[in-house]
Short mmCIF file of C-alpha atoms in Angstrom, two decimals:
data_model
loop_
_atom_site.label_atom_id
_atom_site.label_comp_id
_atom_site.label_asym_id
_atom_site.label_seq_id
_atom_site.Cartn_x
_atom_site.Cartn_y
_atom_site.Cartn_z
CA MET A 99 6.15 -57.30 -75.70
CA VAL A 100 8.09 -57.15 -72.46
CA VAL A 101 11.31 -56.47 -74.42
CA TYR A 102 9.78 -53.36 -75.98
CA LEU A 103 8.29 -52.06 -72.71
CA VAL A 104 11.62 -52.40 -70.86
CA ALA A 105 13.48 -50.68 -73.73
CA PHE A 106 11.02 -47.76 -73.78
CA ALA A 107 11.12 -47.46 -69.98
CA LEU A 108 14.94 -47.22 -70.07
CA THR A 109 14.85 -44.66 -72.83
CA ILE A 110 12.36 -42.52 -70.88
CA LEU A 111 14.54 -42.74 -67.80
CA PHE A 112 17.71 -41.55 -69.51
CA ILE A 113 16.22 -39.09 -72.00
CA GLN A 114 14.85 -36.96 -69.15
CA ARG A 115 18.29 -36.41 -67.74
CA ALA A 116 19.85 -35.93 -71.20
CA THR A 117 17.31 -33.19 -71.93
CA PHE A 118 18.06 -31.53 -68.62
CA TYR A 119 21.71 -31.09 -69.57
CA TYR A 120 20.86 -30.19 -73.16
CA ASN A 121 18.58 -27.42 -72.00
CA LYS A 122 21.16 -26.30 -69.37
CA ILE A 123 23.86 -26.08 -72.02
CA SER A 124 21.61 -24.17 -74.39
CA LYS A 125 20.45 -21.68 -71.76
CA LEU A 126 23.84 -20.99 -70.29
CA LYS A 127 25.33 -20.67 -73.75
CA ARG A 128 22.82 -17.91 -74.48
CA GLU A 129 23.58 -16.28 -71.15
CA LYS A 130 27.31 -16.56 -71.86
CA ASN A 131 26.91 -14.80 -75.19
CA LEU A 132 24.83 -12.07 -73.50
CA THR A 133 27.42 -11.68 -70.71
CA GLU A 134 30.21 -11.41 -73.30
CA SER A 135 28.29 -8.74 -75.16
CA ASN A 136 27.91 -6.76 -71.96
CA ALA A 137 31.58 -7.26 -71.11
CA ASN A 138 30.67 -8.67 -67.67
CA GLU A 139 32.14 -11.59 -65.78
CA ILE A 140 31.57 -14.97 -67.43
CA ILE A 141 30.13 -17.30 -64.75
CA TYR A 142 29.73 -20.43 -66.90
CA THR A 143 33.29 -21.57 -67.45
CA ASP A 144 34.61 -23.63 -70.34
CA LYS A 145 35.35 -26.45 -67.92
CA GLN A 146 31.74 -26.48 -66.76
CA ALA A 147 30.51 -26.48 -70.34
CA ARG A 148 32.72 -29.44 -71.23
CA ASN A 149 31.51 -31.38 -68.18
CA ASP A 150 27.86 -30.75 -68.96
CA LYS A 151 28.37 -31.65 -72.60
CA LEU A 152 30.08 -34.88 -71.57
CA ARG A 153 27.14 -35.72 -69.24
CA TYR A 154 24.70 -34.94 -72.05
CA TYR A 155 26.49 -37.17 -74.56
CA ILE A 156 26.70 -40.04 -72.10
CA LEU A 157 23.00 -39.79 -71.18
CA PHE A 158 22.02 -39.45 -74.80
CA VAL A 159 23.84 -42.64 -75.70
CA LEU A 160 22.19 -44.39 -72.74
CA ALA A 161 18.76 -43.12 -73.90
CA LEU A 162 19.43 -44.21 -77.50
CA PHE A 163 20.91 -47.61 -76.72
CA PRO A 164 17.80 -49.62 -75.58
CA LEU A 165 15.73 -48.88 -78.70
CA PHE A 166 18.77 -49.14 -80.93
CA PHE A 167 19.72 -52.50 -79.47
CA VAL A 168 16.24 -53.97 -79.74
CA ALA A 169 16.00 -52.86 -83.39
CA ALA A 170 19.59 -53.83 -84.31
CA VAL A 171 19.81 -57.41 -82.98
CA ARG A 172 16.34 -58.64 -83.87
CA TYR A 173 15.98 -61.73 -86.05
CA ASP A 174 12.92 -62.39 -88.29
CA VAL A 175 11.01 -59.46 -86.72
CA GLY A 176 8.98 -57.48 -89.18
CA THR A 177 7.24 -58.73 -92.32
CA ASP A 178 10.02 -57.37 -94.62
CA PHE A 179 12.90 -58.84 -92.59
CA PHE A 180 13.28 -61.97 -94.81
CA TYR A 181 10.80 -60.85 -97.48
CA THR A 182 12.70 -57.80 -98.65
CA TYR A 183 15.87 -56.69 -96.77
CA VAL A 184 17.85 -59.93 -96.41
CA PRO A 185 17.24 -61.26 -99.99
CA ASN A 186 17.93 -57.79 -101.48
CA PHE A 187 21.11 -57.52 -99.46
CA TYR A 188 22.38 -60.71 -101.18
CA LYS A 189 21.17 -59.43 -104.56
CA ILE A 190 23.23 -56.30 -104.11
CA LEU A 191 26.15 -58.44 -103.05
CA ASN A 192 25.84 -60.23 -106.39
CA GLY A 193 25.81 -56.99 -108.37
CA GLU A 194 22.07 -56.23 -108.71
CA MET A 195 20.41 -52.95 -107.68
CA PRO A 196 16.92 -53.98 -106.44
CA TYR A 197 15.93 -50.62 -104.84
CA SER A 198 14.80 -47.60 -106.74
CA GLU A 199 16.64 -45.38 -104.23
CA LEU A 200 20.31 -45.01 -105.05
CA GLY A 201 21.12 -44.07 -101.48
CA PHE A 202 19.85 -47.32 -99.96
CA ASN A 203 21.64 -49.39 -102.62
CA VAL A 204 24.87 -47.51 -101.80
CA LEU A 205 24.35 -48.04 -98.07
CA ASN A 206 24.08 -51.78 -98.67
CA LYS A 207 27.25 -51.67 -100.84
CA PHE A 208 29.11 -49.72 -98.22
CA ILE A 209 28.24 -52.23 -95.48
CA GLN A 210 29.35 -55.02 -97.81
CA LEU A 211 32.82 -53.46 -97.96
CA PHE A 212 33.24 -54.80 -94.41
CA THR A 213 30.94 -57.79 -94.11
CA SER A 214 28.64 -60.06 -96.05
CA ASN A 215 26.37 -60.52 -93.04
CA PRO A 216 23.01 -58.80 -93.71
CA GLN A 217 22.45 -58.34 -89.99
CA TRP A 218 24.74 -55.24 -90.14
CA LEU A 219 22.19 -53.55 -92.37
CA PHE A 220 19.73 -53.69 -89.46
CA VAL A 221 22.38 -52.38 -87.10
CA VAL A 222 23.16 -49.37 -89.23
CA THR A 223 19.52 -48.54 -90.09
CA ALA A 224 18.56 -48.90 -86.41
CA PHE A 225 21.22 -46.39 -85.45
CA ILE A 226 20.15 -43.87 -88.11
CA PHE A 227 16.46 -44.15 -87.07
CA THR A 228 16.92 -43.97 -83.31
CA PHE A 229 19.58 -41.22 -83.50
CA VAL A 230 17.53 -38.84 -85.67
CA LEU A 231 14.30 -39.60 -83.76
CA LEU A 232 15.66 -39.06 -80.22
CA GLN A 233 17.75 -36.04 -81.19
CA THR A 234 14.65 -34.40 -82.64
CA ILE A 235 12.65 -35.21 -79.53
CA ILE A 236 15.32 -33.76 -77.19
CA LYS A 237 15.65 -30.57 -79.21
CA TYR A 238 12.00 -29.80 -80.03
CA SER A 239 9.61 -31.64 -77.76
CA GLU A 240 7.83 -29.87 -74.90
CA ASN A 241 7.89 -33.08 -72.93
CA VAL A 242 10.47 -35.66 -73.99
CA SER A 243 9.00 -38.51 -71.82
CA LEU A 244 5.53 -38.04 -73.32
CA SER A 245 7.04 -37.93 -76.85
CA VAL A 246 8.73 -41.31 -76.31
CA ILE A 247 5.43 -42.72 -75.03
CA VAL A 248 3.77 -41.48 -78.26
CA VAL A 249 6.46 -43.26 -80.27
CA LEU A 250 5.40 -46.48 -78.57
CA LEU A 251 1.62 -46.04 -78.59
CA SER A 252 1.34 -44.65 -82.13
CA CYS A 253 3.33 -47.72 -83.32
CA ILE A 254 5.90 -45.56 -85.11
CA PHE A 255 8.66 -47.77 -83.72
CA PHE A 256 6.88 -50.96 -84.78
CA VAL A 257 6.37 -49.58 -88.28
CA PHE A 258 10.13 -49.03 -88.43
CA LEU A 259 10.79 -52.66 -87.50
CA ASN A 260 8.97 -53.61 -90.72
CA ASN A 261 9.28 -50.68 -93.16
CA MET A 262 12.81 -49.54 -92.37
CA ARG A 263 13.47 -47.45 -95.50
CA GLN A 264 10.33 -45.40 -95.35
CA SER A 265 10.51 -44.97 -91.58
CA ILE A 266 13.97 -43.42 -91.88
CA ALA A 267 12.56 -41.03 -94.52
CA VAL A 268 9.72 -40.25 -92.08
CA VAL A 269 12.07 -39.29 -89.18
CA PHE A 270 14.07 -37.09 -91.54
CA PHE A 271 10.77 -35.36 -92.26
CA LEU A 272 10.16 -34.99 -88.52
CA ARG A 273 13.70 -33.59 -88.17
CA ALA A 274 12.89 -30.97 -90.81
CA PHE A 275 10.09 -29.49 -88.64
CA PRO A 276 12.05 -26.50 -87.30
CA TYR A 277 13.16 -25.62 -90.80
CA ILE A 278 9.61 -25.44 -92.11
CA VAL A 279 8.68 -23.19 -89.17
CA LYS A 280 11.69 -20.90 -89.56
CA ASP A 281 11.49 -20.72 -93.38
CA GLU A 282 14.95 -22.28 -93.65
CA PHE A 283 14.07 -23.81 -97.02
CA LEU A 284 17.67 -24.86 -97.85
CA LYS A 285 17.90 -27.07 -94.79
CA TYR A 286 14.35 -28.34 -95.39
CA THR A 287 15.33 -29.28 -98.93
CA ALA A 288 18.35 -31.08 -97.54
CA CYS A 289 16.04 -33.18 -95.35
CA ILE A 290 13.86 -33.99 -98.32
CA PHE A 291 17.00 -35.11 -100.20
CA LEU A 292 18.17 -37.33 -97.29
CA GLY A 293 14.68 -38.84 -97.02
CA CYS A 294 14.53 -39.58 -100.74
CA LEU A 295 17.84 -41.45 -100.47
CA PHE A 296 15.99 -44.02 -98.42
CA HIS A 297 12.49 -43.82 -99.89
CA LEU A 298 11.36 -41.76 -102.88
CA SER A 299 7.98 -41.15 -101.21
CA ALA A 300 9.74 -38.52 -99.08
CA ILE A 301 8.98 -36.08 -101.91
CA LEU A 302 5.60 -35.78 -100.11
CA MET A 303 7.45 -33.48 -97.73
CA ILE A 304 6.87 -30.69 -100.30
CA ILE A 305 3.06 -30.70 -99.62
CA PRO A 306 3.04 -29.46 -96.00
CA CYS A 307 5.68 -26.85 -96.89
CA ILE A 308 3.11 -25.30 -99.23
CA PHE A 309 0.27 -25.41 -96.74
CA VAL A 310 2.32 -24.10 -93.81
CA ASN A 311 3.61 -21.13 -95.78
CA LEU A 312 0.35 -20.29 -97.60
CA LYS A 313 -0.83 -17.15 -95.75
CA PHE A 314 -4.36 -17.40 -97.13
CA PHE A 315 -4.71 -20.95 -95.84
CA ARG A 316 -3.44 -19.92 -92.42
CA LYS A 317 -5.87 -16.99 -92.08
CA ASN A 318 -8.78 -19.19 -93.08
CA PHE A 319 -7.55 -22.51 -91.77
CA LEU A 320 -10.82 -24.08 -90.61
CA ALA A 321 -12.76 -23.08 -93.67
CA PHE A 322 -10.03 -24.25 -96.00
CA ALA A 323 -9.77 -27.53 -94.12
CA ILE A 324 -13.50 -28.17 -94.47
CA ILE A 325 -13.45 -27.31 -98.19
CA ILE A 326 -10.51 -29.62 -98.87
CA THR A 327 -12.25 -32.43 -96.95
CA LEU A 328 -15.50 -31.91 -98.95
CA CYS A 329 -13.44 -32.02 -102.17
CA LEU A 330 -11.94 -35.36 -101.10
CA PRO A 331 -13.75 -37.52 -103.80
CA VAL A 332 -12.52 -35.31 -106.63
CA LEU A 333 -9.01 -34.87 -105.22
CA CYS A 334 -8.73 -38.64 -104.74
CA GLN A 335 -9.20 -39.20 -108.44
CA VAL A 336 -6.39 -36.73 -109.12
CA MET A 337 -4.25 -38.44 -106.51
CA LYS A 338 -4.97 -41.84 -108.04
CA ALA A 339 -3.99 -40.62 -111.50
CA VAL A 340 -0.70 -39.32 -110.09
CA LEU A 341 0.06 -42.46 -108.09
CA MET A 342 -0.38 -44.65 -111.17
CA TYR A 343 2.75 -43.07 -112.62
CA THR A 344 4.82 -43.81 -109.49
CA LYS A 345 6.09 -46.93 -107.78
CA TYR A 346 2.83 -46.95 -105.83
CA SER A 347 1.11 -48.30 -108.97
CA TYR A 348 2.17 -51.71 -107.64
CA PHE A 349 -0.44 -51.48 -104.91
CA PHE A 350 -3.27 -51.02 -107.39
CA GLU A 351 -2.30 -54.19 -109.17
CA SER A 352 -1.47 -56.42 -106.17
CA ASP A 353 -3.34 -58.17 -103.36
CA PHE A 354 -3.02 -54.98 -101.32
CA ASN A 355 -5.90 -53.60 -103.36
CA ASN A 356 -8.37 -55.13 -100.87
CA ASN A 357 -11.15 -52.50 -100.89
CA ASN A 358 -10.66 -51.84 -97.22
CA ALA A 359 -10.73 -48.37 -95.76
CA ASN A 360 -8.59 -47.40 -92.77
CA SER A 361 -11.66 -46.70 -90.63
CA VAL A 362 -9.85 -46.71 -87.33
CA ASN A 363 -7.08 -44.36 -88.53
CA ILE A 364 -9.73 -42.01 -89.94
CA ILE A 365 -11.62 -41.88 -86.64
CA TYR A 366 -8.48 -41.51 -84.53
CA ASN A 367 -6.90 -38.82 -86.66
CA PHE A 368 -10.20 -36.90 -86.95
CA ILE A 369 -10.77 -36.95 -83.18
CA PHE A 370 -7.28 -35.66 -82.37
CA PHE A 371 -7.42 -33.08 -85.17
CA VAL A 372 -10.65 -31.72 -83.61
CA MET A 373 -9.22 -31.86 -80.05
CA SER A 374 -5.96 -30.26 -81.16
CA TYR A 375 -7.79 -27.55 -83.02
CA ILE A 376 -9.85 -26.66 -79.95
CA VAL A 377 -6.60 -26.33 -77.96
CA LEU A 378 -4.58 -24.46 -80.54
CA LYS A 379 -7.19 -22.43 -82.48
CA ASP A 380 -6.28 -19.15 -80.71
CA LYS A 381 -2.56 -19.74 -81.52
CA ILE A 382 -2.88 -20.32 -85.27
CA LEU A 383 -2.12 -16.74 -86.25
CA LYS A 384 0.26 -16.10 -83.38
CA ASP A 385 2.42 -19.15 -83.22
CA LYS A 386 3.69 -20.86 -86.38
CA VAL A 387 4.77 -23.93 -84.40
CA ALA A 388 1.21 -24.52 -83.28
CA TYR A 389 -0.11 -23.90 -86.78
CA ALA A 390 2.39 -26.27 -88.46
CA LEU A 391 1.62 -29.06 -86.03
CA LEU A 392 -2.12 -28.57 -86.58
CA VAL A 393 -1.58 -28.69 -90.34
CA MET A 394 0.31 -32.02 -89.96
CA GLN A 395 -2.55 -33.52 -87.90
CA PHE A 396 -5.13 -32.33 -90.43
CA LEU A 397 -3.11 -33.94 -93.25
CA ALA A 398 -2.94 -37.20 -91.25
CA PHE A 399 -6.69 -37.16 -91.04
CA TRP A 400 -7.15 -36.16 -94.71
CA VAL A 401 -4.74 -38.74 -96.06
CA SER A 402 -6.19 -41.52 -93.93
CA SER A 403 -9.65 -40.49 -95.32
CA VAL A 404 -8.39 -41.06 -98.81
CA SER A 405 -8.82 -44.77 -98.13
CA LEU A 406 -12.60 -44.21 -98.43
CA PHE A 407 -12.13 -43.66 -102.19
CA ILE A 408 -8.78 -45.37 -102.79
CA SER A 409 -9.35 -48.46 -100.70
CA ILE A 410 -5.82 -49.80 -100.47
CA SER A 411 -5.32 -49.73 -96.75
CA GLU A 412 -1.63 -50.64 -96.78
CA MET A 413 -0.66 -47.90 -99.23
CA ILE A 414 -2.71 -45.18 -97.47
CA ALA A 415 -1.33 -46.16 -94.09
CA ARG A 416 2.21 -45.82 -95.43
CA ILE A 417 1.44 -42.33 -96.68
CA THR A 418 -0.39 -41.35 -93.54
CA VAL A 419 2.57 -42.10 -91.26
CA TYR A 420 4.49 -39.15 -92.81
CA PHE A 421 2.04 -36.83 -91.09
CA GLN A 422 0.94 -38.90 -88.11
CA VAL A 423 4.56 -38.98 -86.90
CA PHE A 424 4.14 -35.35 -85.82
CA GLN A 425 1.98 -36.48 -82.94
CA ILE A 426 5.30 -37.03 -81.23
CA LEU A 427 5.59 -33.19 -81.02
CA LEU A 428 1.90 -32.29 -81.22
CA ILE A 429 0.61 -34.12 -78.11
CA PRO A 430 3.20 -32.64 -75.66
CA TYR A 431 2.66 -29.20 -77.27
CA CYS A 432 -1.08 -29.33 -76.79
CA VAL A 433 -0.76 -30.57 -73.21
CA LYS A 434 1.59 -27.69 -72.34
CA SER A 435 -0.62 -25.13 -74.14
CA GLN A 436 -3.63 -25.75 -71.94
CA ASP A 437 -3.89 -23.62 -68.77
CA ASP A 438 -6.86 -25.68 -67.48
CA LYS A 439 -5.60 -28.69 -65.57
CA ALA A 440 -8.85 -30.56 -66.30
CA GLY A 441 -8.28 -29.90 -69.98
CA LYS A 442 -4.76 -31.31 -69.80
CA VAL A 443 -6.00 -34.44 -68.09
CA ILE A 444 -8.87 -34.96 -70.55
CA TYR A 445 -6.66 -34.41 -73.64
CA LEU A 446 -3.79 -36.54 -72.43
CA SER A 447 -5.82 -39.39 -70.99
CA SER A 448 -7.85 -39.48 -74.19
CA TYR A 449 -4.75 -39.91 -76.28
CA LEU A 450 -3.16 -42.48 -73.98
CA LEU A 451 -6.35 -44.54 -73.69
CA ALA A 452 -7.24 -44.40 -77.40
CA TYR A 453 -3.76 -45.25 -78.70
CA GLY A 454 -3.23 -47.80 -75.93
CA VAL A 455 -6.27 -49.65 -77.36
CA TYR A 456 -4.85 -49.06 -80.87
CA LEU A 457 -1.52 -50.67 -79.87
CA LEU A 458 -3.16 -53.56 -78.10
CA TYR A 459 -5.51 -54.40 -80.93
CA PHE A 460 -3.27 -53.94 -84.00
CA ILE A 461 0.16 -55.06 -82.68
CA ILE A 462 -0.69 -57.62 -80.05
CA LEU A 463 -4.06 -59.09 -81.12
CA LYS A 464 -3.91 -58.64 -84.92
CA GLY A 465 -0.13 -59.13 -85.18
CA TYR A 466 0.44 -56.27 -87.60
CA HIS A 467 4.00 -55.91 -88.90
CA GLN A 468 4.83 -59.32 -87.37
CA VAL A 469 6.89 -57.80 -84.56
CA LEU A 470 5.61 -60.31 -82.00
CA PRO A 471 7.02 -62.60 -80.74
CA TYR A 472 10.33 -60.87 -80.62
CA HIS A 473 13.32 -63.03 -81.78
CA TRP A 474 16.86 -62.27 -80.68
CA ILE A 475 19.55 -62.83 -83.31
CA PHE A 476 21.58 -64.74 -80.71
#
């Protein structure tokens, strides 16, 4: 666990400085455009801009490198390391196409143009995941350090070390957040497409787009949320019927069908949905960012609750992570939105304590995803 803690500490250290220069560049660029429009003297020179961009790029690489390195050079870390990715790499090398997603098959084939060592698959996927994740945090988080802490405590990073394909699809969904807020549907669709190249379940990204842009739902958010929750038993039967015609049908016929509900995820996501609603309820009609983040947390609660009626904990957890990942932006946003310092402390400490226990129990004590102990490739 020390390896992970050191990597996250280094990322937090460098991402703060990288964000400083990113914000400076963005702010001064806007001021420069305003100055040019007013035909006044340009204070921010091109040389200064180049220097600040260079500092940003260097610090971004330094922030990215620790998590990338840990994910890239691991050996036998994650349940699917030798169970799925390594054997399928060799199958593709022998001419088979084991994945449903053409994009991931092609990625394997592309890597094999240069090497027959499957370790390079982990190097490439680690870069894609960490690059998209950290770039999104720098651009859209209200507190980048807190967002990185959420990545650790919510176990998003540990899920990636096991379920690489789906986790990459998940971070493309996270990256699509500004496009759903700004109604830039072409860019949002592009993110769906990129996600589906790695895992077809990324098609789920269509669902929040409907909810976020449904005006009736926004105006009556709490009432609608309660109604949808009460309709959970019926909607679960519909969901089950749909899933039986997808690749998820495998879960119904395998040992994963263990009749276990995700009780902890239900409780956690419900608590932080309620707490986030209390913080953001006055912003729902005024601020689409607040509303969209609240919708994502509600969907995280709702999907995790599906396990009460479709008791396949592994499958429901995989679907839930598509919406739970938005806590990376939600938690900093809620903290910033509170004027009351006591409220900030209560909200933030509750999250850190609750998910600290979550991390300790599931990753360290229960050994989920088999990411401990960490094994270096060399």
